Amino acid sequence: MSPGRREDPADAAPPPSAAEETAQEEVAELAADLRRVLLVSSRVLRARTASDDVSASQYSVLAYLQRSGPSTPGTLADFEHVSPPVMTRLLGRLQAAGFVDRVAHPGDGRQVQVTLTTIGEEVVVRGRAERDAWLRSRIEAAGPAQQESLRAATELLRDTLFSSPD
């Protein structure tokens, strides 16, 4: 709009109705509740992989390597949302425990490549099995109707959260 020109009230969007405001509040409440449930669920599952041998963040790095293959410390730091020095320390602990190896990058001698060892692979497999067993036990404790609701909710979450473009 040019300076000095008054806005035409007909151009303004009408204020939301009471029903629209209520619907928006309900969606905001659902989003907050869903966020809390997902965060707590994620923490519980991550905790099930932590042990005296490996922390949740260390397990996350191992699982990433198992899923994606060899990687650089910088890529791992980005994935974990930590600084490169923090990742360097974490990788040092994982290497000392025999879970990863750090070798010269085949395409760039200035870089290091991190690979998962056989022992590290076993840690990931055991961690997933433990998480899956815990989750299965919780699902098995639910009745058939609740299990069907969980199945439907899983599909709905997948379709709602991961299928639409952002």
mmCIF file of N, CA and C in Angstrom, residues 34-48 131 134-135:
data_model
loop_
_atom_site.group_PDB
_atom_site.id
_atom_site.type_symbol
_atom_site.label_atom_id
_atom_site.label_comp_id
_atom_site.label_asym_id
_atom_site.label_seq_id
_atom_site.Cartn_x
_atom_site.Cartn_y
_atom_site.Cartn_z
ATOM 1 N N LEU A 34 0.440 -33.858 21.624
ATOM 2 C CA LEU A 34 1.152 -34.806 20.763
ATOM 3 C C LEU A 34 2.663 -34.609 20.884
ATOM 4 N N ARG A 35 3.114 -33.368 20.918
ATOM 5 C CA ARG A 35 4.540 -33.081 21.085
ATOM 6 C C ARG A 35 5.063 -33.692 22.382
ATOM 7 N N ARG A 36 4.312 -33.502 23.468
ATOM 8 C CA ARG A 36 4.739 -34.068 24.759
ATOM 9 C C ARG A 36 4.813 -35.585 24.702
ATOM 10 N N VAL A 37 3.796 -36.231 24.129
ATOM 11 C CA VAL A 37 3.771 -37.693 24.044
ATOM 12 C C VAL A 37 4.931 -38.200 23.193
ATOM 13 N N LEU A 38 5.178 -37.554 22.063
ATOM 14 C CA LEU A 38 6.272 -37.984 21.193
ATOM 15 C C LEU A 38 7.634 -37.785 21.855
ATOM 16 N N LEU A 39 7.817 -36.657 22.545
ATOM 17 C CA LEU A 39 9.097 -36.409 23.222
ATOM 18 C C LEU A 39 9.347 -37.411 24.336
ATOM 19 N N VAL A 40 8.334 -37.663 25.153
ATOM 20 C CA VAL A 40 8.492 -38.624 26.248
ATOM 21 C C VAL A 40 8.738 -40.020 25.683
ATOM 22 N N SER A 41 7.988 -40.387 24.642
ATOM 23 C CA SER A 41 8.177 -41.699 24.014
ATOM 24 C C SER A 41 9.594 -41.839 23.479
ATOM 25 N N SER A 42 10.072 -40.801 22.824
ATOM 26 C CA SER A 42 11.427 -40.827 22.279
ATOM 27 C C SER A 42 12.459 -40.982 23.395
ATOM 28 N N ARG A 43 12.273 -40.243 24.488
ATOM 29 C CA ARG A 43 13.212 -40.345 25.620
ATOM 30 C C ARG A 43 13.200 -41.741 26.233
ATOM 31 N N VAL A 44 12.010 -42.308 26.399
ATOM 32 C CA VAL A 44 11.903 -43.653 26.981
ATOM 33 C C VAL A 44 12.611 -44.662 26.088
ATOM 34 N N LEU A 45 12.376 -44.588 24.781
ATOM 35 C CA LEU A 45 13.018 -45.536 23.865
ATOM 36 C C LEU A 45 14.528 -45.333 23.834
ATOM 37 N N ARG A 46 14.971 -44.079 23.836
ATOM 38 C CA ARG A 46 16.420 -43.826 23.859
ATOM 39 C C ARG A 46 17.052 -44.369 25.137
ATOM 40 N N ALA A 47 16.359 -44.213 26.243
ATOM 41 C CA ALA A 47 16.895 -44.695 27.522
ATOM 42 C C ALA A 47 17.026 -46.214 27.532
ATOM 43 N N ARG A 48 16.195 -46.895 26.771
ATOM 44 C CA ARG A 48 16.239 -48.353 26.735
ATOM 45 C C ARG A 48 17.490 -48.845 26.010
ATOM 46 N N ARG A 131 14.801 -52.358 22.741
ATOM 47 C CA ARG A 131 13.717 -51.382 22.532
ATOM 48 C C ARG A 131 12.480 -52.052 21.973
ATOM 49 N N TRP A 134 10.713 -54.130 24.627
ATOM 50 C CA TRP A 134 9.970 -53.290 25.568
ATOM 51 C C TRP A 134 8.681 -52.794 24.932
ATOM 52 N N LEU A 135 8.787 -52.306 23.703
ATOM 53 C CA LEU A 135 7.610 -51.777 23.014
ATOM 54 C C LEU A 135 6.589 -52.889 22.754
#
